[in-house]
Coordinates of C-alpha atoms in Angstrom, one line a residue:
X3 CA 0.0 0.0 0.0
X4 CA 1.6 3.6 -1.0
X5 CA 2.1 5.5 2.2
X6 CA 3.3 9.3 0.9
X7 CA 3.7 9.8 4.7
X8 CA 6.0 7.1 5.2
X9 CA 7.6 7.5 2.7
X10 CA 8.6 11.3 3.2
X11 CA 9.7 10.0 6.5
X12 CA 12.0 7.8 5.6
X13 CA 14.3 10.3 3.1
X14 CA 14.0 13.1 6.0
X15 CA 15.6 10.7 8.5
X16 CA 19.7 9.9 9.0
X17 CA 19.2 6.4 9.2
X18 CA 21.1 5.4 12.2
X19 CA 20.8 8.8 14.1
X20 CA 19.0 7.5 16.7
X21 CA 15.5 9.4 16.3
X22 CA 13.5 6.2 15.4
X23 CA 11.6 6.9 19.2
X24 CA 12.0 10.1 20.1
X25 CA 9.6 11.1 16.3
X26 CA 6.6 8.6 16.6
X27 CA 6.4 10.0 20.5
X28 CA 6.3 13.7 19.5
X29 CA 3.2 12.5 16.7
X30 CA 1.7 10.5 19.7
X31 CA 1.8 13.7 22.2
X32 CA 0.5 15.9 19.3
X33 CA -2.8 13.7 18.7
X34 CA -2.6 13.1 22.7
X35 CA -2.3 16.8 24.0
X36 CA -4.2 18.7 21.0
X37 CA -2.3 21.8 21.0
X38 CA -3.3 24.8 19.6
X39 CA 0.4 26.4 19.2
X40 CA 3.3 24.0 19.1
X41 CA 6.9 25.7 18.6
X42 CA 10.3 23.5 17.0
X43 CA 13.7 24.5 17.6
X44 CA 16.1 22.8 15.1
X45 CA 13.4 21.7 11.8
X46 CA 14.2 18.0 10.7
X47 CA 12.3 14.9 10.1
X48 CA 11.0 15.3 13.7
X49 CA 8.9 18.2 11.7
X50 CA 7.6 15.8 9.7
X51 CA 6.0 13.7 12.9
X52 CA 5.0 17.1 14.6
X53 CA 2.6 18.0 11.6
X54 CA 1.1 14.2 11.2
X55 CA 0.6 14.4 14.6
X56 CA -1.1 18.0 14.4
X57 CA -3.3 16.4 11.5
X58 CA -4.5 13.2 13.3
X59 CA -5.5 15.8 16.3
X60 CA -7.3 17.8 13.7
X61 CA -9.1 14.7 12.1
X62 CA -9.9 13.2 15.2
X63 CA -11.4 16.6 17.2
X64 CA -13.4 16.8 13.6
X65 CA -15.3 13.3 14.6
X66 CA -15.6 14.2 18.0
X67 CA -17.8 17.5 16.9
X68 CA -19.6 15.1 15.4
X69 CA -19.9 13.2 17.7
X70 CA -21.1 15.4 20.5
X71 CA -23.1 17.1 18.0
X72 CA -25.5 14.2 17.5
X73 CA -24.5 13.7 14.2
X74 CA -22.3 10.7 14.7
X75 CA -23.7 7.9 17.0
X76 CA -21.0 6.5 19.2
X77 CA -22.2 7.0 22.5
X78 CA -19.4 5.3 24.3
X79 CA -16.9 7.8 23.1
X80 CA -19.5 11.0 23.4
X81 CA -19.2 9.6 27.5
X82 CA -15.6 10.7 27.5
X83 CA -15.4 13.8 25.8
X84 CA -15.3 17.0 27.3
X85 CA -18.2 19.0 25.3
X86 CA -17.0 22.3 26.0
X87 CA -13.8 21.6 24.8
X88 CA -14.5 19.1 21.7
X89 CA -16.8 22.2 20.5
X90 CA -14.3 24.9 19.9
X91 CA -12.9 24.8 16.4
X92 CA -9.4 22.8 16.2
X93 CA -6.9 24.9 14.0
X94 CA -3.3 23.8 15.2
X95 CA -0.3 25.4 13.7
X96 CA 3.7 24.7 14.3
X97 CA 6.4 27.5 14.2
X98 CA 9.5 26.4 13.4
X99 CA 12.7 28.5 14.5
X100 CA 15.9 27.2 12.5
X101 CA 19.0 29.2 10.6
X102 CA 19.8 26.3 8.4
X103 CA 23.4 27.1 9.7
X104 CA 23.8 23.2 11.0
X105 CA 25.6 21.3 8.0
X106 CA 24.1 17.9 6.9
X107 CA 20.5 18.3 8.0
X108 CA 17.6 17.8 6.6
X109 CA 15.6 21.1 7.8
X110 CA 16.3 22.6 4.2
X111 CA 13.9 20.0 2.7
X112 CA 11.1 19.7 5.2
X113 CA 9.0 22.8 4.0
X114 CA 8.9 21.3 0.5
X115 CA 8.0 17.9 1.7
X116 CA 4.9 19.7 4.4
X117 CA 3.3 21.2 1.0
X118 CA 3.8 18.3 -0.7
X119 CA 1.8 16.1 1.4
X120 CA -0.7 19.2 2.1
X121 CA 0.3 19.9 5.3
X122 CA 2.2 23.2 4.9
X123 CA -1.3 25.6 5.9
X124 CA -0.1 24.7 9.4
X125 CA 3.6 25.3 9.1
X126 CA 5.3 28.5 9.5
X127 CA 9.3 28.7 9.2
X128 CA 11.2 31.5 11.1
X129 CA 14.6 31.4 9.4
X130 CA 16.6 33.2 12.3
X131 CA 19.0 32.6 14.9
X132 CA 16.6 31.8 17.9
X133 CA 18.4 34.1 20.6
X134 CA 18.2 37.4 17.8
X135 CA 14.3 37.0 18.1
X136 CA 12.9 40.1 20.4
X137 CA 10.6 39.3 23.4
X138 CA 7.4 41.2 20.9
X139 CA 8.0 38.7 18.2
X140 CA 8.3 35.7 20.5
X141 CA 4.9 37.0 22.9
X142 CA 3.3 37.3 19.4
X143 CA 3.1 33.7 19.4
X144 CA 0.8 33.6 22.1
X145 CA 0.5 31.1 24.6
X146 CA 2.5 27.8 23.7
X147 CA 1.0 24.7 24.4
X148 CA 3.7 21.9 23.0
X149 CA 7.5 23.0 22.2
X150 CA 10.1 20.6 21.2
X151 CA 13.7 21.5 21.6
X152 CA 16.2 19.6 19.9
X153 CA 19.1 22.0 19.0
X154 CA 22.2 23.0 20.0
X155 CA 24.6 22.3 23.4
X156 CA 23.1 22.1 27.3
X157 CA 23.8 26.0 27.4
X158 CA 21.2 26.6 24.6
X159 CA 18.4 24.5 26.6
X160 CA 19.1 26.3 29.3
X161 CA 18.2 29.7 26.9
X162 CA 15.2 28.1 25.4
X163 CA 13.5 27.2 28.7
X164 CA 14.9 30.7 30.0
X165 CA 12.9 32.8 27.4
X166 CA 10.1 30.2 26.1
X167 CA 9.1 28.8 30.1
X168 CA 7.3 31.6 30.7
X169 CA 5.4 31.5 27.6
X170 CA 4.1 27.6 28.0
X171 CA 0.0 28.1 28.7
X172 CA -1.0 26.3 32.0
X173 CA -0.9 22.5 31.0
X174 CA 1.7 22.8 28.5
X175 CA 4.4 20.4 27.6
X176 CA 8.2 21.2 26.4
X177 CA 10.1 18.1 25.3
X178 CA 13.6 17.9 25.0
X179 CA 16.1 15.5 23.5
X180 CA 18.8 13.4 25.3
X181 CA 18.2 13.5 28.8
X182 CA 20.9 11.1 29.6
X183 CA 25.0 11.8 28.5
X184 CA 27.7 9.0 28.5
X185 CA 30.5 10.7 30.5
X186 CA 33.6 9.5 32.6
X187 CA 32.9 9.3 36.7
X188 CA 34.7 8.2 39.6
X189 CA 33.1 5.9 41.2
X190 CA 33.3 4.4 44.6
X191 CA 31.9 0.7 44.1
X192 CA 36.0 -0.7 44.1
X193 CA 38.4 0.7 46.3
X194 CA 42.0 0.5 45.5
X195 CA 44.8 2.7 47.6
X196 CA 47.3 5.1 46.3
X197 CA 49.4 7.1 48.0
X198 CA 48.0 5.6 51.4
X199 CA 44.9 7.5 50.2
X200 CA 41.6 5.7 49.2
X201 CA 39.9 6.5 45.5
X202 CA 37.8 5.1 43.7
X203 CA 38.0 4.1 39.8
X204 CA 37.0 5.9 37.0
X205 CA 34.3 4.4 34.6
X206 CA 32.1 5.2 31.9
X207 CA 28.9 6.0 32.7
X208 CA 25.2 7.4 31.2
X209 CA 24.3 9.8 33.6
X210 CA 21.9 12.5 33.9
X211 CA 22.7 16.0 32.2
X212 CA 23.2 18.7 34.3
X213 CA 20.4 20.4 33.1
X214 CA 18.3 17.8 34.4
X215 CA 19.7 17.4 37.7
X216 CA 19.0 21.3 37.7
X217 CA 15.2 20.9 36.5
X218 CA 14.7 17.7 39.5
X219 CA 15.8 19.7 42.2
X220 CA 13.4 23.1 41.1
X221 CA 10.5 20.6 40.8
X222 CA 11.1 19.2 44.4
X223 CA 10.7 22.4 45.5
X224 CA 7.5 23.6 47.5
X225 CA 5.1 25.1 44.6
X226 CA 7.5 24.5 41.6
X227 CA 4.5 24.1 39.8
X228 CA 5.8 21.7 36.8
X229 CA 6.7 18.2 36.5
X230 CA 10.1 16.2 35.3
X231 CA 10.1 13.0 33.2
X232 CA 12.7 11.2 32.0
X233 CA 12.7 8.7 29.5
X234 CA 15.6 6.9 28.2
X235 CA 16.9 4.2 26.3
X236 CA 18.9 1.8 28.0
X237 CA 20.1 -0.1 24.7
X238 CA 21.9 3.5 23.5
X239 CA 24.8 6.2 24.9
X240 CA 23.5 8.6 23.3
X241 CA 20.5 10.3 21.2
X242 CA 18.9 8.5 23.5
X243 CA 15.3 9.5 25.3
X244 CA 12.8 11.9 25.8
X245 CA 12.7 14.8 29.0
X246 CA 9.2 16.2 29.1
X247 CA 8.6 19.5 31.7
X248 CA 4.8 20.2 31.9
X249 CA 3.3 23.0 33.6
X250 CA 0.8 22.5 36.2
X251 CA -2.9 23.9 35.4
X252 CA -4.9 26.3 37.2
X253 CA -6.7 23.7 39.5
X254 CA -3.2 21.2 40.2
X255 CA -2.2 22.6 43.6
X256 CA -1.7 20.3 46.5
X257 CA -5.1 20.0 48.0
X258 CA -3.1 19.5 51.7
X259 CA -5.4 16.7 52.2
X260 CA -3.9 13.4 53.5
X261 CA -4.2 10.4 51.1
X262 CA -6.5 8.0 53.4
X263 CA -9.0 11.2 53.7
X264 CA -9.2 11.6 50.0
X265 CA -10.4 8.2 49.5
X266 CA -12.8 8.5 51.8
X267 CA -14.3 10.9 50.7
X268 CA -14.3 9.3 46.7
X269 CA -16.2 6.4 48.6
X270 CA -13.0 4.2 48.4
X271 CA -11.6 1.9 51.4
X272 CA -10.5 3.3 54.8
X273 CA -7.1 1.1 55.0
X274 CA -5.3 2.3 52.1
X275 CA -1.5 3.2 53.0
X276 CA -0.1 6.6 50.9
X277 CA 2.7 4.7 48.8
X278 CA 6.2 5.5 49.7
X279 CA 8.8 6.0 46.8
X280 CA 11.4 8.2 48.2
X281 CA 13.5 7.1 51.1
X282 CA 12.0 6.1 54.0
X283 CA 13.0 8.9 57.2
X284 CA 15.4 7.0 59.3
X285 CA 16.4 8.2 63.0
X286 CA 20.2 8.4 63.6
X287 CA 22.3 6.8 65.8
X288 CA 22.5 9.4 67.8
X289 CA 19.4 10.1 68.5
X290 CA 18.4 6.7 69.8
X291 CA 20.9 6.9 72.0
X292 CA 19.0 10.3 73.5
X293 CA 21.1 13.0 71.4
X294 CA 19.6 16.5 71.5
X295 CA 18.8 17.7 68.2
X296 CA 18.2 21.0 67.0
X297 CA 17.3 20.1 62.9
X298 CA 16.5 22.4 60.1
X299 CA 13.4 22.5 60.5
X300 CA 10.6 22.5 57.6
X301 CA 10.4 26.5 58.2
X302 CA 14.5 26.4 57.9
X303 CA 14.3 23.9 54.9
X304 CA 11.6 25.7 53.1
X305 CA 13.9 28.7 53.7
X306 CA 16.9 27.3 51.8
X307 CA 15.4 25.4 49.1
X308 CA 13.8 28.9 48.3
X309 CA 17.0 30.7 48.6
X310 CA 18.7 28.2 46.4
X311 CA 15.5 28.3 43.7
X312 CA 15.9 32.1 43.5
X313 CA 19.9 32.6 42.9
X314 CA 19.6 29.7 40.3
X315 CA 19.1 31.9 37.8
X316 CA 22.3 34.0 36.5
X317 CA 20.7 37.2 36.5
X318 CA 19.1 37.5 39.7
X319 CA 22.6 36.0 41.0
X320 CA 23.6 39.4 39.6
X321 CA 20.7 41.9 40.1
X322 CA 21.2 40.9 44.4
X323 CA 24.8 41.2 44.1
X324 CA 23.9 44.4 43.2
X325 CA 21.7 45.2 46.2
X326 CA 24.2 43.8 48.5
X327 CA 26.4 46.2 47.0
X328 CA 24.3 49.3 47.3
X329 CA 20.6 49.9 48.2
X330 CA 18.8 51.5 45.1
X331 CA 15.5 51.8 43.5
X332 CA 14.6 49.6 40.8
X333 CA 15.3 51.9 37.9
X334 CA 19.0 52.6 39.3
X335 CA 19.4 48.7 39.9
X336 CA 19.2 48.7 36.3
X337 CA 21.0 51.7 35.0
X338 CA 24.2 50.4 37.0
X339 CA 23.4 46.8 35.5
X340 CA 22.6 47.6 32.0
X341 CA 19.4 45.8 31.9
X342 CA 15.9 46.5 30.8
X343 CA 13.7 48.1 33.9
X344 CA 11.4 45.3 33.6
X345 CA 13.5 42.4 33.2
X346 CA 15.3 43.4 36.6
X347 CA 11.8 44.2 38.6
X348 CA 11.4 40.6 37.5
X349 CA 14.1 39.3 39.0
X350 CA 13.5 41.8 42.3
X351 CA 10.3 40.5 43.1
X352 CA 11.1 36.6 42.8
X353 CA 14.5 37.6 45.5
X354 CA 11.7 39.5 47.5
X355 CA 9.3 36.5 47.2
X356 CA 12.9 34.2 48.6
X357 CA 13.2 36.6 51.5
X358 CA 16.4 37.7 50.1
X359 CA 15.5 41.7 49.9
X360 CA 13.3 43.9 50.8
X361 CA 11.8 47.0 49.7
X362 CA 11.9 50.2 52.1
X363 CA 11.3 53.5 50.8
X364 CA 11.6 52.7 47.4
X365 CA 14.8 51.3 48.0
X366 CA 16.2 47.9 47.7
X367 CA 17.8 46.6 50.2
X368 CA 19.2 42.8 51.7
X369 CA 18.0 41.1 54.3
X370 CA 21.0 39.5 56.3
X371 CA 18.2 37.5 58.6
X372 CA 17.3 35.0 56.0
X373 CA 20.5 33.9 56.1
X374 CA 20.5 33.0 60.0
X375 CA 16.8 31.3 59.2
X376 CA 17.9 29.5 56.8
X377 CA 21.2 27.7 57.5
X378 CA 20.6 24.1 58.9
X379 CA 21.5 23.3 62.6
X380 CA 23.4 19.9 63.0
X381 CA 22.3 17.8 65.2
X382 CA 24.0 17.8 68.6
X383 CA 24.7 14.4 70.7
X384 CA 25.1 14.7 74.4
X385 CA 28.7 14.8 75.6
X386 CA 29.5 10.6 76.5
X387 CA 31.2 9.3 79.1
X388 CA 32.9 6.5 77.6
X389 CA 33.9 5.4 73.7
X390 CA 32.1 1.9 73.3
X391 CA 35.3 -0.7 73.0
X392 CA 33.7 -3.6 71.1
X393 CA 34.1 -2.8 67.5
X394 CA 30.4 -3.7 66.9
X395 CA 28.7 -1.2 69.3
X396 CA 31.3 1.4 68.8
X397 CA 30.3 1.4 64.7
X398 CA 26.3 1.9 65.8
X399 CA 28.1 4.8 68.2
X400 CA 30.0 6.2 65.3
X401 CA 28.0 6.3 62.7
X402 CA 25.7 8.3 64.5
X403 CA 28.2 11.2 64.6
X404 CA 28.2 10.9 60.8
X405 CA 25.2 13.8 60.4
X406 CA 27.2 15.8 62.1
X407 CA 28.8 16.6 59.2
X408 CA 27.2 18.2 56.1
X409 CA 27.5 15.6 52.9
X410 CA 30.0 17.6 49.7
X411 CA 31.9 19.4 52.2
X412 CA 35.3 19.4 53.2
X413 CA 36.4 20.7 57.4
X414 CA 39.6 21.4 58.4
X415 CA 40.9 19.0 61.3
X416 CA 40.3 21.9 63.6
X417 CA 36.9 22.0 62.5
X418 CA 36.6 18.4 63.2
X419 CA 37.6 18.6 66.3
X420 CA 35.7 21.5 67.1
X421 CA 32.3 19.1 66.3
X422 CA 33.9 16.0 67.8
X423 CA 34.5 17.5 71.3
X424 CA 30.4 18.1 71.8
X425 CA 30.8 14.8 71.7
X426 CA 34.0 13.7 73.8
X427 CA 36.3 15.4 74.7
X428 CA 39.6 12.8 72.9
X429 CA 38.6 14.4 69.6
X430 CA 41.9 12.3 68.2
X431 CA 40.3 8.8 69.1
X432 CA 37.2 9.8 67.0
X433 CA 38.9 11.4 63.8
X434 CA 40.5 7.9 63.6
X435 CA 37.5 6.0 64.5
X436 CA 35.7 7.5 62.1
X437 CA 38.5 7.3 59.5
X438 CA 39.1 3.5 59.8
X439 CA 35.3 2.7 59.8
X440 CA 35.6 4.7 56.3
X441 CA 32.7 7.1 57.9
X442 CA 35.0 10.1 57.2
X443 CA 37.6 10.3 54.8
X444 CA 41.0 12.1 55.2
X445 CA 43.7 14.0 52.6
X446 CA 45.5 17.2 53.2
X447 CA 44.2 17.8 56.4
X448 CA 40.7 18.1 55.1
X449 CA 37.8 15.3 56.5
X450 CA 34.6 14.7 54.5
X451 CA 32.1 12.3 53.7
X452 CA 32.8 9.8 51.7

């Protein structure tokens, strides 16, 4: 059977380039999500997909009028539809942002092959260098409800989401290619000594990119308001998988209702158990054995995790250096810095909404306290009388002094001791405890986790 479709397909695609998944997904998100306005970056066969994906959507909300309308019977689907939504007219288009400047691709041939198989009314190309476009041109788009990304280094991502984040309509999706990098790491799983220092070995690994280990820890944030998935593809190193980022809708808050209440009130059973993924919360050592702890806190954590959400971005990094620096009101904030007015009241208000500054007076000005609020208290044992001499009940005793030291950071033995003598006061018999239970490590005179 001729398949036009197929066939265009297959002499867009690099046979071998690894896009075999990541195309057929985008068409099945397409028909799934029915957007209104999808946006490209980087035009190839994944083009191709986008619009036969757009079209099925188009065919298929087309029947469903229909359907609701009474002029189709098919009262099993008419159950599921929404009728306000099926309704509305369906008229998706795709704006595609490329400069043709990549060598080899197959962007240059797409626009013929969309008019060829009559799909071009949908299509419009934007020939330009995506970061030359103007914020007015890129609002002119309107609100975007699917964009695929799949051009140039983890820097450029970072751009994309920057300037087209703000931009995705509540409920919208951005998908981006390769997730997952194949990279060298140290790791820890064989030990082997050198130097009468431990290390680990270095292998190769697929790991996840740095931009999303930055995107996991802003969704676990309180209110992030957008979701992380990660789909890879274990046979590959690289082209390989999918990361969608979807914006939460108006009505997706937490509720603050507990899980067994929930179901009770949907009429379901009273013993269900909320299902726990993460890591179960495990009491230390030291505090079985009656240690006085003064945690963070979820006022203190909350504290941080905003602090650390708000100076992730490089220009409010620099906009509150610059009210460290001096106190000033918005408009000579961004004189000193060069920047548009209302890009920097953008990035005041979200270090205002942190706690970081505050207004007074018009002026701009730090607040040292969040700081203090902020910065996690470790957990202090009771001073013991005695060091535990079997090895056995001496480790349970030890490594409850671990959480007394942050994990990815490195004290001086001063430091150490410093923590240890809270503890007891022969500081020198725990550093080496700790040391030879491989609880701490040691080099240079610096101790850290291992």
């Amino acid at each position: 059977m001729h398949d036009p479709a197929g066939e265009a397909l297959r002499a867009l695609t690099r046979p071998g380039m690894g896009t075999e998944n990541a195309g057929p997904a985008l068409r099945a998100l397409a028909r799934m999500l029915r957007p209104r306005t999808v946006v490209e970056v980087g035009a190839g066969s994944s083009t191709l997909h986008l619009l036969l994906g757009l079209s099925d959507a188009r065919a298929e909300a087309a029947e469903d009028r229909r359907i609701v309308r009474g002029e189709v019977a098919a009262e099993e689907r008419a159950s599921v539809l929404h009728p306000r939504s099926v309704l509305d007219d369906y008229a998706p288009k795709l704006l595609v942002v490329d400069d043709f400047s990549v060598p080899g691709t197959s962007a240059h041939r797409v626009r013929e092959t969309a008019r060829t198989l009559g799909l071009d009314a949908m299509l419009t190309f934007i020939e330009r260098d995506f970061f030359a476009l103007a914020d007015h041109e890129l609002d002119a788009w309107g609100p975007l409800d699917l964009v695929w990304l799949d051009a140039g280094t983890q820097a450029d991502d970072a751009g994309f989401l920057t300037s087209l984040w703000p931009r995705v309509a509540p409920g919208g999706t951005v998908v981006l290619h390769e997730p997952y990098l194949a990279t060298t790491v140290e790791t820890y799983e064989t030990h082997e000594t050198y130097a009468g220092q431990d290390r680990g070995r270095v292998a190769c690994r697929v790991v996840p990119t740095p931009l999303l280990q930055e995107l996991r820890r802003q969704a676990a944030l309180p209110d992030a308001g957008f979701d992380v998935l990660a789909l890879g593809e274990p046979h590959k190193h690289r082209q390989t998988g999918l990361l969608l980022l979807r914006k939460h809708g108006a009505g997706e808050r937490d509720r603050g209702v507990p899980f067994p209440e929930e179901l009770r009130a949907l009429g379901e059973i009273d013993s269900a158990v909320a299902p726990r993924l993460g890591p179960a919360v495990e009491t230390s050592a030291a505090e079985t054995a009656g240690a006085e702890t003064a945690g963070t806190g979820i006022a203190g954590t909350e504290a941080a995790d905003g602090i650390l959400a708000a100076l992730a971005d490089d220009t409010r990094r620099t906009v509150y250096s610059a009210v460290v620096l001096q106190a000033d009101t918005t408009q000579g904030i961004a004189e000193r810095l060069g920047m548009a007015p209302a890009r920097c009241a953008k990035s005041l208000a979200a270090l205002e909404r942190a706690g970081l500054i505050a207004s007074t007076e018009k002026l701009w000005t730090p607040v040292d306290d969040v700081w203090r609020q902020a910065a996690p208290r470790r957990p202090r044992p009771r001073p013991q009388a005695v060091i535990p001499s079997k090895q056995g009940k001496r480790r349970v005793f030890l490594e409850g002094l671990v959480p007394l030291f942050a994990p990815d950071r490195r004290y001086p033995e001063a430091e150490v001791n410093e923590i240890l003598r809270q503890v007891h006061p022969d500081v020198a018999a725990l550093r080496r405890h700790l040391v030879e239970e491989r609880l701490l490590a040691r080099a240079d005179g610096r101790y850290w986790r291992p």
